[in-house]
Short mmCIF file of C-alpha atoms and ligand atoms in Angstrom, two decimals:
data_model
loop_
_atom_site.label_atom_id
_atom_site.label_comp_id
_atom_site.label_asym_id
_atom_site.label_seq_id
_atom_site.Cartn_x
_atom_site.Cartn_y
_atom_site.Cartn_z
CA UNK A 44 -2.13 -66.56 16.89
CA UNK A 45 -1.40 -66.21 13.33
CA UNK A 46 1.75 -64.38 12.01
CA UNK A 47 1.25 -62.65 8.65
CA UNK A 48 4.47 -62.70 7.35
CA UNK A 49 3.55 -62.11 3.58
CA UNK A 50 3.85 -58.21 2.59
CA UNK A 51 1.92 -56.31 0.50
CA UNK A 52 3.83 -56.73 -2.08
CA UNK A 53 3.96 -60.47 -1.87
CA UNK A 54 -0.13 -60.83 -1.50
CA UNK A 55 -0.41 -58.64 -4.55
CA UNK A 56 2.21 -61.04 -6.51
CA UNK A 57 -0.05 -63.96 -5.10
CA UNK A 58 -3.23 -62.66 -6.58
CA UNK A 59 -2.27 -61.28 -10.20
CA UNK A 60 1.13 -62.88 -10.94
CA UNK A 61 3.08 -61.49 -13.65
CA UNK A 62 0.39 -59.14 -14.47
CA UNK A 63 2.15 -56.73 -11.85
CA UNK A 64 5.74 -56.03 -12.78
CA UNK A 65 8.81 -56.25 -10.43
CA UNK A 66 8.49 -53.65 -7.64
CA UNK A 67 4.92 -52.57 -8.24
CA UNK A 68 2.08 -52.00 -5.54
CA UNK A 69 -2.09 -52.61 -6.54
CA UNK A 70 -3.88 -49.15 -5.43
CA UNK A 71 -7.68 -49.03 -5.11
CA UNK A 72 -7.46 -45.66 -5.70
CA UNK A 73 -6.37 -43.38 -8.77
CA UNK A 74 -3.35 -41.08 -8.06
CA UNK A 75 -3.13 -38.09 -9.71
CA UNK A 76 0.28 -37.38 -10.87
CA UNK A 77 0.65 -34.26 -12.37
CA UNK A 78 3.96 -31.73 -13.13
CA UNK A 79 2.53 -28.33 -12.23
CA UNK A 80 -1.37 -27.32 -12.49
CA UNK A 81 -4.25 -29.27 -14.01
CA UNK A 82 -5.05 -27.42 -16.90
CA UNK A 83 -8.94 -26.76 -17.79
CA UNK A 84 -10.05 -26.72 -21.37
CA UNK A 85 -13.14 -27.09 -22.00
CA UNK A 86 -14.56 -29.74 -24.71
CA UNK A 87 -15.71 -26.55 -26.84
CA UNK A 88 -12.12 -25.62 -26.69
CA UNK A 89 -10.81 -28.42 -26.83
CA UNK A 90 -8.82 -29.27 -29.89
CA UNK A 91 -6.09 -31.47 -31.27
CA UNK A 92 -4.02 -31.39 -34.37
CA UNK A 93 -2.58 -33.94 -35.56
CA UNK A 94 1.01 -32.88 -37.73
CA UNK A 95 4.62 -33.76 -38.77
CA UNK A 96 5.16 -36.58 -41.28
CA UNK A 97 1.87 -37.25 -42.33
CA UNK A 98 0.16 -37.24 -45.83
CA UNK A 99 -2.53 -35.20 -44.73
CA UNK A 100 -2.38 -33.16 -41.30
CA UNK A 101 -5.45 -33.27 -38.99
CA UNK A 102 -7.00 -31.15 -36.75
CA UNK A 103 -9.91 -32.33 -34.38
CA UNK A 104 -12.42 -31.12 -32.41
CA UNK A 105 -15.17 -32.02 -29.96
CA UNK A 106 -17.45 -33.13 -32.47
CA UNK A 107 -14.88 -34.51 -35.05
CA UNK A 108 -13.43 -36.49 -32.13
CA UNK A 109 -16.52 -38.03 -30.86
CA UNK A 110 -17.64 -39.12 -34.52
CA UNK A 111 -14.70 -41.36 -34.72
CA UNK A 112 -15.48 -44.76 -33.80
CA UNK A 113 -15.03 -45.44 -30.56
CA UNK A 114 -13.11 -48.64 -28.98
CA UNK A 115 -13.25 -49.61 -25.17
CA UNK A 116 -10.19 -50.98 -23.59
CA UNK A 117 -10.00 -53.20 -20.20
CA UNK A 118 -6.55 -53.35 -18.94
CA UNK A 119 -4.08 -52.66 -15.97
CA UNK A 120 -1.85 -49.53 -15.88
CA UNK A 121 1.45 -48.96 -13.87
CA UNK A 122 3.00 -45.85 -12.77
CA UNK A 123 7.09 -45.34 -12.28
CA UNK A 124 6.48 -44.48 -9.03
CA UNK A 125 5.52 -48.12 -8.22
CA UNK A 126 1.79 -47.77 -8.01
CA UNK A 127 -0.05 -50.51 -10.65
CA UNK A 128 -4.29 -50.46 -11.01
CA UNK A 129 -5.57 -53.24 -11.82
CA UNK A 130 -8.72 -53.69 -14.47
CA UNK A 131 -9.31 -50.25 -15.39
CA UNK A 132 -11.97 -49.77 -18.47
CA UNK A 133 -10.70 -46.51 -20.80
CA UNK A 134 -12.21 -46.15 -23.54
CA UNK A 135 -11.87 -43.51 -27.05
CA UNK A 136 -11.14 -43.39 -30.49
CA UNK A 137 -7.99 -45.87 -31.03
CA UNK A 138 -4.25 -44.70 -31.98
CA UNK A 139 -4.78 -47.19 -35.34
CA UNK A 140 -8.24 -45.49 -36.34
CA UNK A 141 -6.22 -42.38 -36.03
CA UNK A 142 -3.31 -42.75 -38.07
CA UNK A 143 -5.43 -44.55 -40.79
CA UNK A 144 -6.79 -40.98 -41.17
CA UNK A 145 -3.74 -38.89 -41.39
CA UNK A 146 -1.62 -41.57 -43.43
CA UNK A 147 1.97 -41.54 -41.39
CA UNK A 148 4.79 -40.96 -43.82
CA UNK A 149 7.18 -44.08 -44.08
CA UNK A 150 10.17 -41.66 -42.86
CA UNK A 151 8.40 -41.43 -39.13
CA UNK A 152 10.06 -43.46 -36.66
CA UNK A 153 8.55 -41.71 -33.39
CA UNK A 154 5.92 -39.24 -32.22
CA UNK A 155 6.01 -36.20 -29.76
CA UNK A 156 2.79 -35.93 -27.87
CA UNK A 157 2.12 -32.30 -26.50
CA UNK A 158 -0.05 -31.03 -23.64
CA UNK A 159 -2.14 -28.32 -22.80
CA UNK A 160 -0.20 -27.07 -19.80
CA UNK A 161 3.15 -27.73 -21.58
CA UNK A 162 4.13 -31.15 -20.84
CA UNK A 163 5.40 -32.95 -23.58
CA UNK A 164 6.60 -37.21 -24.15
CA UNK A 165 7.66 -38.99 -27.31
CA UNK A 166 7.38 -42.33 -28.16
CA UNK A 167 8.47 -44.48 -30.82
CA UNK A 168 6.05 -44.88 -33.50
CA UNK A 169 5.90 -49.08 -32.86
CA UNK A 170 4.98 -48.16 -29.28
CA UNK A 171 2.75 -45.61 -30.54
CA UNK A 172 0.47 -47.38 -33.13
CA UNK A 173 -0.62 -50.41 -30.18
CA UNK A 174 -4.31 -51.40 -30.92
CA UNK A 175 -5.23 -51.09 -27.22
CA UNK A 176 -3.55 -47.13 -27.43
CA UNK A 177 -6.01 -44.32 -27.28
CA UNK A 178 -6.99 -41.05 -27.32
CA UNK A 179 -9.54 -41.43 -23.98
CA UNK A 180 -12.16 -39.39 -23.14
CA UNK A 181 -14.27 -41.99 -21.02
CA UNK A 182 -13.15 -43.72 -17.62
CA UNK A 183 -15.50 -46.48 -16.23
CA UNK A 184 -18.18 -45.05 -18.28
CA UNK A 185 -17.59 -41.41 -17.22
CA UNK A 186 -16.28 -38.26 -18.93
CA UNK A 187 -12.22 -38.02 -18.01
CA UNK A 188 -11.64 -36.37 -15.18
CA UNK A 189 -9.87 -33.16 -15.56
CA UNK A 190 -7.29 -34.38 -12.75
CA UNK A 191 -6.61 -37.28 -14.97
CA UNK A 192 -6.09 -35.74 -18.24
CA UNK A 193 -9.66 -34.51 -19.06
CA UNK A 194 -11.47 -34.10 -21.69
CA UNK A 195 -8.90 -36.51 -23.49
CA UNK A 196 -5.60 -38.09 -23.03
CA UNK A 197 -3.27 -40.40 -24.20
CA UNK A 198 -3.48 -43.98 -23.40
CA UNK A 199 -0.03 -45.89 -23.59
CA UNK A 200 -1.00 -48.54 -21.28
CA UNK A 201 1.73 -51.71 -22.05
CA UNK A 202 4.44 -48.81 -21.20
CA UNK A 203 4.82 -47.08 -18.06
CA UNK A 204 2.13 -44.11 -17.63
CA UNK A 205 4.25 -40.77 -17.69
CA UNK A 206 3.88 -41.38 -21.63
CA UNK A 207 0.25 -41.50 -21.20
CA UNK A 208 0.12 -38.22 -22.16
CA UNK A 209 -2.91 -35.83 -20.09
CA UNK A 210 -4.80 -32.86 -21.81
CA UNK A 211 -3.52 -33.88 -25.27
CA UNK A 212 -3.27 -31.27 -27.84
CA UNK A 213 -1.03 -32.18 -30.29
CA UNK A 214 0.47 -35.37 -32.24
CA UNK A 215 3.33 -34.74 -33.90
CA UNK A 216 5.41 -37.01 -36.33
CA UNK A 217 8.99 -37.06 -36.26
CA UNK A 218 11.72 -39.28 -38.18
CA UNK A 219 14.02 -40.54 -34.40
CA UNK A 220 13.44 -39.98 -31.03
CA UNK A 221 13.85 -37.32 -29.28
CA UNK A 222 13.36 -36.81 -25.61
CA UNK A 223 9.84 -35.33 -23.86
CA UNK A 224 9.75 -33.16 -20.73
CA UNK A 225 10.70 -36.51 -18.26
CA UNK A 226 13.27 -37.72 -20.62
CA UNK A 227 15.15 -34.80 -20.15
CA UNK A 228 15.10 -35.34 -16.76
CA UNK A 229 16.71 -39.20 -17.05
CA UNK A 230 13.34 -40.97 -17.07
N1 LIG B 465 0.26 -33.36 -19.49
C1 LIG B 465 0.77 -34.21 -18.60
N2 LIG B 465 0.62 -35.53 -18.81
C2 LIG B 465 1.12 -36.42 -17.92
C3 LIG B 465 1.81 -35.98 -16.76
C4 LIG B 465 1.94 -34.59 -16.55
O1 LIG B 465 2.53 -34.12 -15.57
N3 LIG B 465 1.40 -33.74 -17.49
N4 LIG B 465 2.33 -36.91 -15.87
C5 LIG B 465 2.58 -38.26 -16.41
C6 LIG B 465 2.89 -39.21 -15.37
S1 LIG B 465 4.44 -39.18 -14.71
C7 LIG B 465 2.00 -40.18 -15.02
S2 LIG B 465 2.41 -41.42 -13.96
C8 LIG B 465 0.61 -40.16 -15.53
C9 LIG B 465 -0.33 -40.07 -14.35
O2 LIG B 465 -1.65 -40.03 -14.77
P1 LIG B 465 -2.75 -39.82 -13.67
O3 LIG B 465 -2.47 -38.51 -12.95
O4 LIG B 465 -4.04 -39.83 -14.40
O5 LIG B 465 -2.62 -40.98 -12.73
O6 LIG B 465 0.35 -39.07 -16.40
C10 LIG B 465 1.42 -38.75 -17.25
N5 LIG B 465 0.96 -37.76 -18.17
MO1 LIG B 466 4.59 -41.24 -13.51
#
């Protein structure tokens, strides 16, 4: 008879070390989190515009987005509400390649991402401008599911998810901080 005294938890710490933060359970699967309704927007639709302190705003489409160069990611993401998933592949046109184009003013400190759907989350601009950040439109190889932020989110994936913004529509450049739609809950 063997006893199996190691939890979850513990096997999970055993396999991927300190690649799974304090707390944190491996899922197979991909929850959707989501405040409220997914919305739909199609990618003809679609847009994203790009504003605040910047030398020259943006504003995206389809077609402008998908001509950017396009950058594949392979990493693990990690969710609040304890849930990590290991060796995801996102890829999309990187946060860098991005703010090359609209030339950030030196007076930004932070950005507010908004959301189709209303949600909103800021970050600071150091978090922000991470080579392996993106605006994703591909999962393993696949369009985005609308679920999970389809056709394009943000991908913050060294901080916790909530600021991985879903159904991105706007990028907006702000001198401090100030708090998204969790923050002002006490996330
Ligand atoms: N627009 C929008 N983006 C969002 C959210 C949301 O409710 N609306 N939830 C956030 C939270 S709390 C998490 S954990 C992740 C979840 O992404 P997923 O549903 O693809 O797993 O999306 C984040 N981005
Ligand atoms: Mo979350």
């Amino acid at each position: 008879m063997v006893f199996d005294i190691l939890s979850r938890r513990d096997k999970d710490r055993e396999k991927y070390g300190n690649r799974l933060p304090n707390g944190q359970k491996v899922v197979e699967n991909w929850p959707v989190l989501t405040h409220g309704g997914t919305p739909r927007t199609s990618t003809d639709d679609w847009r994203l515009r790009v504003f605040g302190l910047v030398e020259k705003e943006l504003e995206l489409d389809w077609e402008g987005l998908t001509a950017l160069p396009r950058t594949k990611v392979h990493t693990d993401i990690h969710c609040v509400t304890t849930w990590s998933k290991m060796d995801t592949n996102f890829e999309g046109v990187s946060i860098p390649e991005l703010l090359r184009q609209v030339q950030v003013k030196p007076e930004a400190g932070a950005v507010m991402a908004h959301c189709y759907g209303g949600y909103s989350t800021n970050l600071l601009l150091d978090d922000f401008a991470r080579d392996e950040n993106l605006l994703a439109y591909i999962y393993e190889g696949e369009p985005l599911a609308a679920e999970h932020g389809g056709p394009c989110r943000l991908f913050v994936p060294h901080l916790y998810f909530w600021k991985s913004a879903k159904w991105v529509k706007g990028l907006e450049f702000i001198s401090k901080d100030e708090p998204g739609f969790w923050e002002r809950y006490g996330y």
